[in-house]
XYZ file of C-alpha atoms in Angstrom:
549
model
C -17.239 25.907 -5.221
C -16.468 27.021 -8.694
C -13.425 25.949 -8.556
C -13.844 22.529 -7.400
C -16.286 21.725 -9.994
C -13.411 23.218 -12.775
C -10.715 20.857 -11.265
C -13.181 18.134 -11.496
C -14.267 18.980 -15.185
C -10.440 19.072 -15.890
C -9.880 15.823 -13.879
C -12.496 14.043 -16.095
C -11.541 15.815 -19.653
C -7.344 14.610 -18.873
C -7.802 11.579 -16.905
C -6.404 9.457 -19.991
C -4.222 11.763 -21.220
C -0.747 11.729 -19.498
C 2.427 13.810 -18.973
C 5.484 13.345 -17.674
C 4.792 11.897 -14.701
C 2.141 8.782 -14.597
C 2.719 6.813 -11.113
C 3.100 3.741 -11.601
C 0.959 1.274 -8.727
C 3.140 0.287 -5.712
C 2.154 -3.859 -6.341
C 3.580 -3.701 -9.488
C 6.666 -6.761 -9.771
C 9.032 -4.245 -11.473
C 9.607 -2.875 -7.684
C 11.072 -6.557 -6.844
C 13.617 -6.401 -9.956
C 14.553 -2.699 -9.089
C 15.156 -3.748 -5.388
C 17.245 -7.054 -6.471
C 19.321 -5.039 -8.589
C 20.271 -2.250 -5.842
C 20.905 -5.052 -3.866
C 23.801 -5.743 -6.171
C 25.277 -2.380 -6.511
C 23.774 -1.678 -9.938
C 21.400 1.151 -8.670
C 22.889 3.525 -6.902
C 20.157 6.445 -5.462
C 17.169 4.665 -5.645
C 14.973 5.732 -2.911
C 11.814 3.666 -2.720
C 10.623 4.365 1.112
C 7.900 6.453 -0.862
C 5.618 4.662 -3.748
C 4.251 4.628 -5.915
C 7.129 5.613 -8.205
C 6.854 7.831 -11.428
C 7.012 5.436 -14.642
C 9.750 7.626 -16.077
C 11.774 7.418 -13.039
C 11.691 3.774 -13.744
C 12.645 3.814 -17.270
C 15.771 5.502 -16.001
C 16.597 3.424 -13.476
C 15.680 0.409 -15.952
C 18.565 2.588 -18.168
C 20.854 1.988 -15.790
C 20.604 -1.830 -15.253
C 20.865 -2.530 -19.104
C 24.299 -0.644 -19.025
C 25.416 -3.490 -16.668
C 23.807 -5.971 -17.864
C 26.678 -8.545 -18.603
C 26.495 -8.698 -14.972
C 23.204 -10.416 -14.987
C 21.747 -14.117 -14.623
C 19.775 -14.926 -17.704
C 17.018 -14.955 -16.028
C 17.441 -11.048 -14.801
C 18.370 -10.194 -18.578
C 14.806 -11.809 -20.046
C 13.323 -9.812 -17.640
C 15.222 -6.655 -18.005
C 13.907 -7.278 -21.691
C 10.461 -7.840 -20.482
C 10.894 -4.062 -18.660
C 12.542 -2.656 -20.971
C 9.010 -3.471 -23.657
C 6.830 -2.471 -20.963
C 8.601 1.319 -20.378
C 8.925 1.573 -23.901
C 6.888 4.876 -24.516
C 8.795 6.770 -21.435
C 12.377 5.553 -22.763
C 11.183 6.638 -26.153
C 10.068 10.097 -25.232
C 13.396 11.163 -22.695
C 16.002 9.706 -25.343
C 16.869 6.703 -23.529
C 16.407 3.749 -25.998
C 19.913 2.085 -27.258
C 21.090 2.444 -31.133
C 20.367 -1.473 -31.142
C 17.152 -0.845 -29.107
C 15.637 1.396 -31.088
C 16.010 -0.639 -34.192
C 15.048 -4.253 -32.408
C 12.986 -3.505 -29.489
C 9.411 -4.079 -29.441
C 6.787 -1.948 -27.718
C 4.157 -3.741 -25.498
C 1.078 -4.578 -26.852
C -2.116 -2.516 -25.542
C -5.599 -2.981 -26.555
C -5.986 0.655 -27.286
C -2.755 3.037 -27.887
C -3.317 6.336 -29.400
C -0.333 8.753 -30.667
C -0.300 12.663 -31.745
C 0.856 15.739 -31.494
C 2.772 15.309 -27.877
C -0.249 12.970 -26.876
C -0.348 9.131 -25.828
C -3.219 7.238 -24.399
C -2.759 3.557 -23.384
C -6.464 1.350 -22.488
C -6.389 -2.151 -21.550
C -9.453 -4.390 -20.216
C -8.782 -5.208 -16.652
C -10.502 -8.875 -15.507
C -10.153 -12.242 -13.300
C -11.987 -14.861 -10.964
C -10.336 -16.239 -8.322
C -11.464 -19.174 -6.058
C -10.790 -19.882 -2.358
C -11.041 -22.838 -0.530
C -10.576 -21.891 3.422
C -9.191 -24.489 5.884
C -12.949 -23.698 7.969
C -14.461 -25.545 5.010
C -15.913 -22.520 3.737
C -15.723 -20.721 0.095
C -15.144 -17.637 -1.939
C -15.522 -17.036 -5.332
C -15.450 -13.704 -7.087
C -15.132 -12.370 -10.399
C -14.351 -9.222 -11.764
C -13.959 -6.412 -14.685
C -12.960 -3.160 -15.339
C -10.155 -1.164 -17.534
C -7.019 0.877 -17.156
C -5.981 3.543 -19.096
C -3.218 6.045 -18.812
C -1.333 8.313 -20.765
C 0.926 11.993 -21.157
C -0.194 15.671 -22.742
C 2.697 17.663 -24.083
C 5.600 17.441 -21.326
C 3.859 18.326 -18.376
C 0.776 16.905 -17.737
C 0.053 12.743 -17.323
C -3.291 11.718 -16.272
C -4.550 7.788 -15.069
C -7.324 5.843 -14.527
C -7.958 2.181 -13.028
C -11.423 0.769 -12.611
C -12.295 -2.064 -11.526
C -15.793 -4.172 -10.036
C -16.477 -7.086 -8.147
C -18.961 -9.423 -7.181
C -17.806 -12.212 -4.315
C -19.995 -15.180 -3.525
C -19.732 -18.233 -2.252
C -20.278 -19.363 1.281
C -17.993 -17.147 3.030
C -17.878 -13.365 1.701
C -15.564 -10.964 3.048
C -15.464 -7.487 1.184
C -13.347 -5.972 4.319
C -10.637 -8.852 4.056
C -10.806 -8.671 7.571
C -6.797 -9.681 9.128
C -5.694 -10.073 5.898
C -2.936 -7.692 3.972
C -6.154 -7.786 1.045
C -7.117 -4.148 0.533
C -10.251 -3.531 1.960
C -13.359 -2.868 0.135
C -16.385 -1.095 0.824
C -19.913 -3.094 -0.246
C -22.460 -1.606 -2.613
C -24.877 -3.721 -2.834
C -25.349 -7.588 -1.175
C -27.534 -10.294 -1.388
C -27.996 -13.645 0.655
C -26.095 -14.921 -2.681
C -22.829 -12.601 -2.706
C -21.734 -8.753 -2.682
C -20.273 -6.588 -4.694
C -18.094 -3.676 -4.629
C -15.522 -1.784 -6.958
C -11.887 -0.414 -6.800
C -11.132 2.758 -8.236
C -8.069 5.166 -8.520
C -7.336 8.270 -10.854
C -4.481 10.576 -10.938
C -3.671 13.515 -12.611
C -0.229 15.207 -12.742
C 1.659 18.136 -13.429
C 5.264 18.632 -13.885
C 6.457 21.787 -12.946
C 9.888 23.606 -12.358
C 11.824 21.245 -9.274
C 8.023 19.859 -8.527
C 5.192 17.299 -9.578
C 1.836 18.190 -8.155
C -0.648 15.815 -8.317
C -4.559 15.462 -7.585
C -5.111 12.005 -6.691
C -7.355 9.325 -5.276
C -4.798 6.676 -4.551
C -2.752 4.289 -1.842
C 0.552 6.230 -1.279
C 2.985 3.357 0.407
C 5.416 5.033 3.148
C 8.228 2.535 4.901
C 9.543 -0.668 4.388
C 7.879 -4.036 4.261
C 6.641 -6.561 2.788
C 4.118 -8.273 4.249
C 2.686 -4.732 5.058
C 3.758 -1.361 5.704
C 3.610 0.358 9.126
C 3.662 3.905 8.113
C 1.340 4.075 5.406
C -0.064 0.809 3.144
C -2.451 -0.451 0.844
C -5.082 -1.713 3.216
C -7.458 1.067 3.325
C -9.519 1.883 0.616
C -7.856 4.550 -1.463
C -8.600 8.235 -0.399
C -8.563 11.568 -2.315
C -5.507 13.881 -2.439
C -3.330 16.631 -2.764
C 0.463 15.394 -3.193
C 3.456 17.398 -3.938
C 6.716 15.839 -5.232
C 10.063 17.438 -4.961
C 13.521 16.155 -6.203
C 16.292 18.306 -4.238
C 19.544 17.394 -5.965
C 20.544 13.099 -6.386
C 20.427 12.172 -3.040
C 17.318 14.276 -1.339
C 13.985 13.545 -1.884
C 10.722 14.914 -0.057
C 6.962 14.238 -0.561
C 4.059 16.329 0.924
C 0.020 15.208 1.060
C -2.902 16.437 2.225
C -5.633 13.529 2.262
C -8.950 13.438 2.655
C -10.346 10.500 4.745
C -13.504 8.985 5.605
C -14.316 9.201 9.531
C -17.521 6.926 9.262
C -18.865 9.158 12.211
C -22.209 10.186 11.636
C -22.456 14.285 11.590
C -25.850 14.748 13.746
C -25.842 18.563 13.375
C -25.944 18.354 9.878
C -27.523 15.095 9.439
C -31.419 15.532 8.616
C -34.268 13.758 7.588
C -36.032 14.723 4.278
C -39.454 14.214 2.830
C -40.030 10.851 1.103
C -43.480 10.446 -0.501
C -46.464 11.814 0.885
C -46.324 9.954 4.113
C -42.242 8.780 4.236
C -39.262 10.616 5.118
C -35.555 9.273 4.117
C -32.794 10.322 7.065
C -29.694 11.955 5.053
C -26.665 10.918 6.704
C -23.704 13.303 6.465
C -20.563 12.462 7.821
C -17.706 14.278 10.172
C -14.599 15.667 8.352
C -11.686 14.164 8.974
C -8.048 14.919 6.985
C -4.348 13.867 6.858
C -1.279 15.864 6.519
C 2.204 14.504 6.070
C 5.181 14.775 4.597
C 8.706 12.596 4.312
C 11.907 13.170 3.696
C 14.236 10.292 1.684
C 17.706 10.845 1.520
C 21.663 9.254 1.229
C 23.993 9.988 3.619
C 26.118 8.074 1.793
C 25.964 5.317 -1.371
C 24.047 2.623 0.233
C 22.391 3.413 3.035
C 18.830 5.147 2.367
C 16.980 6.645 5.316
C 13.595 8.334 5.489
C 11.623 10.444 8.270
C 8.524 11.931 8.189
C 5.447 13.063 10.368
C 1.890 13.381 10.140
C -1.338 14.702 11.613
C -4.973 13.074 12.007
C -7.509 16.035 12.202
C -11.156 16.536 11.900
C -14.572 17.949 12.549
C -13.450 20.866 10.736
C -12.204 22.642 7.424
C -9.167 21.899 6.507
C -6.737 24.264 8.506
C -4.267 26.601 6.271
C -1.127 26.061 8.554
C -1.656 21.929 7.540
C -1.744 23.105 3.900
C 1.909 24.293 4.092
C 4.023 21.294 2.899
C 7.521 22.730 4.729
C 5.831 23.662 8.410
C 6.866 21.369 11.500
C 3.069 19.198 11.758
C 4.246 18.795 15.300
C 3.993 22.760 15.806
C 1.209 23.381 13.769
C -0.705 21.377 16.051
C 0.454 23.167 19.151
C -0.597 26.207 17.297
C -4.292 25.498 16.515
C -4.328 24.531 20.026
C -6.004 21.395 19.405
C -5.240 17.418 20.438
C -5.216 16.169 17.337
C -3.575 12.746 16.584
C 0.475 13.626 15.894
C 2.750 10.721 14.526
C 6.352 10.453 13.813
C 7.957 7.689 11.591
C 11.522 6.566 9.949
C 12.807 3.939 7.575
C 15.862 2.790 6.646
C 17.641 1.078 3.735
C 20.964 -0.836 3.432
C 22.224 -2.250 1.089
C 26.454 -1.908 1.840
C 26.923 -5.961 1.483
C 25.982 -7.255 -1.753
C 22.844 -9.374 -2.500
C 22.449 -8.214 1.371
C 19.251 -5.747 2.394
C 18.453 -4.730 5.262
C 15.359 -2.567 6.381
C 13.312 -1.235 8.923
C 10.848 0.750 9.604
C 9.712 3.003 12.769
C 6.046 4.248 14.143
C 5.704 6.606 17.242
C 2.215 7.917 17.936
C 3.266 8.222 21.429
C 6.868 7.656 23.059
C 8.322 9.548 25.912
C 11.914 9.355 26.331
C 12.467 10.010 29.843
C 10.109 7.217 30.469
C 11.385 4.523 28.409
C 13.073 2.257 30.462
C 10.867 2.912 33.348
C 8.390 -0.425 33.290
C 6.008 1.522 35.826
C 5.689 4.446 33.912
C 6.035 3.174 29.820
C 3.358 4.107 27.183
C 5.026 3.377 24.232
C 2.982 3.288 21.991
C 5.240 2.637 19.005
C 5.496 0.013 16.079
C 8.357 -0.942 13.949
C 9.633 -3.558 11.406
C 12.669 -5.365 10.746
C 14.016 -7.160 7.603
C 16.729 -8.448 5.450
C 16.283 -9.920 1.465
C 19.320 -12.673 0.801
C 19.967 -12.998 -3.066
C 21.849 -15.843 -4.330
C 22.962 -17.498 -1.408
C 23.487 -20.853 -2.550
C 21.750 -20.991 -5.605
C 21.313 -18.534 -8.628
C 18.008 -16.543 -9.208
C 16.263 -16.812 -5.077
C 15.472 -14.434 -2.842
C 15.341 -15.230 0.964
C 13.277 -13.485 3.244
C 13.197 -12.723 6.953
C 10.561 -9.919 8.444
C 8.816 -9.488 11.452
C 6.387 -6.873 12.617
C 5.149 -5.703 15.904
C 2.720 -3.120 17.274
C 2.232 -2.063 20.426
C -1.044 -1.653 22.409
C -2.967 1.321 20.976
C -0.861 2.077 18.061
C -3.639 3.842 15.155
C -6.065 5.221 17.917
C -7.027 7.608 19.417
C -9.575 9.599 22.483
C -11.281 10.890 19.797
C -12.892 9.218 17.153
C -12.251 11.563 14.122
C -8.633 11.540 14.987
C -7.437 8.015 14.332
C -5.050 6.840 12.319
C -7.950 5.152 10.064
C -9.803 5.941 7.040
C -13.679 4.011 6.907
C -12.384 1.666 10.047
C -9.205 0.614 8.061
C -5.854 1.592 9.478
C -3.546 3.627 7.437
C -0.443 1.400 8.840
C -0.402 -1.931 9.192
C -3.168 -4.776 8.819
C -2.266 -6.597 12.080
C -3.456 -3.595 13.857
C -2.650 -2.450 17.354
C -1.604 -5.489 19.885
C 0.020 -7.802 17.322
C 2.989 -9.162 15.459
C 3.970 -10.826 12.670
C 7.055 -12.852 11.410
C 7.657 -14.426 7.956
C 9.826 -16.163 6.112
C 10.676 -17.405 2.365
C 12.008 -18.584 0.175
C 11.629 -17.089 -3.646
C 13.328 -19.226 -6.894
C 12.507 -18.008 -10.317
C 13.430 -20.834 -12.593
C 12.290 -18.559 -15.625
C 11.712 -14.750 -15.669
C 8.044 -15.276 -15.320
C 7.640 -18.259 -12.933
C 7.811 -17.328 -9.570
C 8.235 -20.390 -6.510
C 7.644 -19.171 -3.122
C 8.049 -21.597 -0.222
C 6.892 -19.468 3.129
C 5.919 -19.522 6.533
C 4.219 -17.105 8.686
C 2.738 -16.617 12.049
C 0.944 -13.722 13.128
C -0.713 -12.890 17.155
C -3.277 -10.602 17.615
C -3.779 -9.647 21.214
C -6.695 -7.051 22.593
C -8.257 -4.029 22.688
C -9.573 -3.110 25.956
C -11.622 0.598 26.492
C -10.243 3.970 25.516
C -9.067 4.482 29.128
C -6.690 2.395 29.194
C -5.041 3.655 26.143
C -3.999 6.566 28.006
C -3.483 4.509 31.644
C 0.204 4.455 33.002
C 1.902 1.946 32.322
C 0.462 0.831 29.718
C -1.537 -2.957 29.289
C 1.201 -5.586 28.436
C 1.598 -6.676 24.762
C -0.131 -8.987 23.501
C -2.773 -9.340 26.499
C -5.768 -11.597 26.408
C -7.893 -12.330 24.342
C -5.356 -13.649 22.225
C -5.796 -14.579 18.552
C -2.464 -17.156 17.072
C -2.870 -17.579 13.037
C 0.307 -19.276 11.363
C 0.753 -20.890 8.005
C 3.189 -23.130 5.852
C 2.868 -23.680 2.114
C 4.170 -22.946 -1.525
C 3.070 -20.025 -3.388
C 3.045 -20.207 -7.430
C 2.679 -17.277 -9.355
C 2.861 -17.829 -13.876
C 2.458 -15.139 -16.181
C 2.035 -16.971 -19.671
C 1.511 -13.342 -21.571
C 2.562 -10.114 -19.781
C -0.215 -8.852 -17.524
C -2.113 -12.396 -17.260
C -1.243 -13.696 -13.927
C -2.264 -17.390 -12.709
C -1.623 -17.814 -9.522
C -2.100 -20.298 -6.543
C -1.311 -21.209 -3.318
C -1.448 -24.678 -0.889
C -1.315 -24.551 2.465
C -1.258 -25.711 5.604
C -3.154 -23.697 8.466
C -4.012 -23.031 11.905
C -5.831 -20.944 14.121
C -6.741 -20.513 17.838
C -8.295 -17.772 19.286
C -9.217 -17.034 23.261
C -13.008 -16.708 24.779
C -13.350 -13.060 24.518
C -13.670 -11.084 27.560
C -15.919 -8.798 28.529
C -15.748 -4.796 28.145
C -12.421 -5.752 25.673
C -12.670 -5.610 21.825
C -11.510 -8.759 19.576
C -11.176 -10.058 16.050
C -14.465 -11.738 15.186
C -14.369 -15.359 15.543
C -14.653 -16.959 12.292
C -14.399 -20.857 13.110
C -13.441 -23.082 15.827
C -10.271 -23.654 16.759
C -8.120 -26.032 13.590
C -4.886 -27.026 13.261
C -2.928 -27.978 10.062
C -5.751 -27.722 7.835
C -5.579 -27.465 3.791
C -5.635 -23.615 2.537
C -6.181 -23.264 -1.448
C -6.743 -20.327 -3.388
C -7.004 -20.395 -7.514
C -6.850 -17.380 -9.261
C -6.075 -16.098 -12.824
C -6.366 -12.357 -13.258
C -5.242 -9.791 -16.149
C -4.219 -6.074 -15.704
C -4.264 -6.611 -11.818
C -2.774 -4.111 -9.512
C-alpha cells in the first residue's frame, strides 16, 4: 500500500515534467502524413500497428521526410514545415534540426513553455462546442474545457497530462455515443437539461537501457483501421496501466501491458451498507476485479511489408496473477496454468506498402477458431473478426487519398460465459464499435487543396445483427451472421475539416442518412431504437474545437 501511494505522489509531482519519451495521442493528423509518406517509399521501418507513438520517434521519422523533400507536392512540404514547428523541442534536444533550420525555424507557440536545467514543460488551454443536428430531428449541443500539458526531466523521464470536461444538452444527449466510433464517456452528473462528464489521460515515462516503461491511464490503439480498430481502439473510456516498450534492433518491435479495467459487476461479498444519519444507511458499492494482459510483436520481414501478432487475456474476480505480470510468457499457457477459463484472444495485422502510393492492410481477431472445424458448416464457431483495406494516393489528381475498408465481426466476438471476462471495459468493447454481429464498409475520397484544408467526400454503411442468450454463444454451429433483429445504418456526404491556427479545428459535416431497424425479438438483445425508420434525411454537425485529441 505504501508503495502505491509513493507512485501516485510521484505520478502527481512529474506529471508535467517530461523525458524522453512523451506519447503522443493516436488521433493526432501527423499519423496521416507519416502513413502518406511510407506509402511513397520515404519511410522505411515505420511500424505503426501499435499507437500511440513516442513524440521523439516522430521527430525522427519527420527527419527523414525533410531529407527527401524535393520529392514532395507543395502541399506535403507546408506541412512537413507545419511538423517540423510542432516537434521542435524533440528535434532540438536529439541533434536533429538542419544548419538552415536551426537558424530559420520557428518553435510552436504554447500558452505556457518553461525551460531549465534538462527541464521543459509545455500547457495549453484545451476548449470547443460543437452542435448536431440528427436526421430524427433531434439535437446536441455540448461545450467543453480543460488543458494539456506535457513535458521531459533530464533524459529519462517525460510525464503528460490531458484534461478535459463536458456538459451535452440539447434534446438528444448521448454521453455513451452509443454505435458510434465517439469514445465513450461515463456521466457524472445529469439533469432533465443536459449531462456532463470529463476525459482524462496522464502518462508518465521512463527511458531505460533497450526499454520505456510507462504508468499510464490511456487508449493504446492495436491493428489497422480506420474507421475503428478491431484489436484494441479508442472507444472505451481510457483505463489505467502498466506498459513496457522494447525496440529489438530496426526491424523488431514488441509492446507488453497489463491494464486495469472496469467490470461494472457489482462485488456483493464486499459490497455493504454503511450508517447514514441517525436513521439512514448509504449501500457502498464495490466492484469485481477484472484485468488485461497482452503483448504484440511488430516486425519487417522485409522493406515494406509490416506484420504484427499478439495475444491477450481477460481475467478477473481476483488479484492480479504473477505469471500475467511476465511480459515474455505464452498468455495462452499461462492460462492453462492457473487452471482457469479465462477469456484468451489471438490477433495479427499487416502492412504493405511494396507499390507506391499503394497500402494495403488488415487486421485479424480470434477469440475462438478451431481449425479442424473450419470448413465444416455443421460444426463452425468462428468466432473471429477481421478488417481489410487499401489507401490510393494520387491517382488521378495530386494531394487525395482514396479509401476502401470494410469490417466484419462475427457472432459473439468480445464476450464471454462469464461476465468479468469479456473483452469490455464499463460495457464498452476494447475492439471495435460495431460490436459482435456486424459489419461495416466505407469509402472516400480525401483532397487537401492546402496543407490545412481537408475535403472528404464518403460513404458508409454499417449492419448490426443480434445478440441472442449466452447459450448460444457456445451452441454448435454457431447462429448465422448477421441474424435478426437486424439494424441497416448507411450514409453519404462531404466532410470539411479547417485549421485557421495550428490546434484550432473547425469542422463540419452534411449528410444524407438512413436507418431501419427490425421489431426486436424476444429473449435476443438489440441496439436501442432511437427513431422510426428514415431514409435520406439531412445529417449536420458544427463544431470548432482547440487542443482536441
Amino acid at each position: 500500500m505504501k508503495f502505491i501511494k509513493l507512485s501516485i505522489v510521484i505520478l502527481f509531482v512529474n506529471i508535467t515534467i517530461h523525458s524522453q519519451t512523451v506519447y503522443l495521442h493516436s488521433s493526432h493528423k501527423v499519423y496521416q502524413f507519416l502513413k502518406r509518406a511510407e506509402s511513397k517509399g520515404l519511410l522505411k521501418n515505420y511500424r505503426d500497428a501499435v499507437k500511440p507513438i513516442s513524440r521523439n520517434n516522430i521527430a525522427l521519422f519527420i527527419t527523414t521526410i525533410n531529407s527527401q523533400k524535393h520529392l514532395l507536392s507543395q502541399v506535403d512540404k507546408d506541412n512537413l514545415q507545419f511538423y517540423k514547428e510542432e516537434f521542435y523541442q524533440e528535434l532540438k534536444n536529439q541533434n536533429l534540426l538542419s544548419v538552415d533550420d536551426s537558424i530559420y525555424l520557428s518553435e510552436r507557440w504554447n500558452l505556457y513553455s518553461y525551460k531549465s536545467d534538462g527541464t521543459i514543460v509545455n500547457g495549453n488551454f484545451v476548449g470547443g462546442y460543437t452542435y448536431r443536428d440528427w436526421p430524427f430531428k433531434k439535437l446536441t449541443r455540448t461545450r467543453s474545457n480543460g488543458l494539456i500539458t506535457y513535458g521531459y526531466l533530464g533524459s529519462s523521464i517525460g510525464g503528460y497530462l490531458y484534461f478535459r470536461d463536458h456538459q451535452q444538452g440539447g434534446s438528444y444527449q448521448d454521453p455513451n455515443f452509443k454505435f458510434s466510433s465517439e469514445q465513450g464517456q461515463i456521466p457524472i452528473r445529469s439533469t432533465s437539461k443536459n449531462v456532463e462528464y470529463d476525459f482524462a489521460d496522464a502518462q508518465l515515462n521512463f527511458d531505460l537501457p533497450y526499454v520505456t516503461l510507462s504508468i499510464e491511464k490511456m487508449n493504446n490503439v492495436w491493428g489497422a483501421g480506420n474507421r475503428g480498430n478491431i484489436i484494441l481502439s479508442t472507444k472505451a473510456p481510457s483505463y489505467p496501466q502498466i506498459k513496457i516498450s522494447a525496440k529489438l534492433g530496426e526491424k523488431v518491435n514488441f509492446t507488453y501491458i497489463h491494464s486495469s479495467l472496469h467490470s461494472e459487476i457489482t462485488d456483493s461479498v464486499n459490497s455493504y451498507l454503511t450508517p447514514y444519519g441517525s436513521s439512514n444507511s448509504i449501500y457502498r458499492k464495490i466492484y469485481r476485479q477484472k484485468y488485461m494482459a497482452s503483448h504484440i510483436l511488430e516486425f519487417t520481414p522485409i522493406t515494406g511489408i509490416d506484420i504484427a501478432i499478439g495475444e491477450s487475456n481477460i481475467y478477473g474476480n481476483r488479484n492480479p496473477e504473477l505469471l500475467f505480470l511476465l511480459p515474455t510468457m505464452f498468455i495462452k499457457a499461462s492460462e492453462h496454468y492457473t487452471v482457469d477459463l479465462d477469456n484468451n484472444q489471438m490477433f495479427g495485422s499487416f502492412d504493405i506498402n511494396l507499390i507506391p502510393n499503394y497500402n494495403f492492410y488488415g487486421s485479424l481477431f480470434i477469440d475462438e477458431f478451431s481449425t479442424e472445424e473450419f470448413l465444416r458448416e455443421d460444426r463452425q464457431r468462428n468466432q473471429i473478426g477481421f478488417t481489410l483495406g487499401t489507401h490510393i494516393y494520387d491517382l488521378v489528381y495530386e494531394n487525395t487519398n482514396i479509401l476502401f475498408e470494410y469490417t466484419r465481426l462475427n457472432p459473439w466476438v468480445y464476450n464471454h460465459k462469464f461476465q468479468d471476462a469479456t473483452y469490455q471495459s464499463h460495457n464498452f468493447d476494447l475492439g471495435h464499435w460495431v460490436g459482435q454481429n456486424g459489419d461495416l464498409f466505407y469509402t472516400g475520397i480525401t483532397y487537401n487543396p492546402i496543407y490545412n484544408l481537408q475535403l472528404t467526400f464518403e460513404y458508409e454503411k454499417i449492419r448490426k445483427g443480434g445478440k441472442k442468450e449466452n447459450t448460444f454463444q457456445y451452441q454448435i454451429p454457431t447462429p448465422e451472421f448477421l441474424y435478426s433483429p437486424l439494424l441497416t445504418q448507411s450514409y453519404v456526404g462531404l466532410n470539411v475539416k479547417y485549421e485557421p491556427i495550428r490546434d484550432l479545428i473547425v469542422d463540419f459535416h452534411l449528410r444524407s442518412a438512413s436507418y431501419s431497424q427490425e421489431a426486436s425479438i424476444p429473449q435476443i438483445e438489440s441496439m436501442p431504437r432511437i427513431s422510426d425508420d428514415y431514409s435520406s434525411k439531412i445529417d449536420l454537425f458544427l463544431g470548432i474545437r482547440y487542443n482536441y485529441q
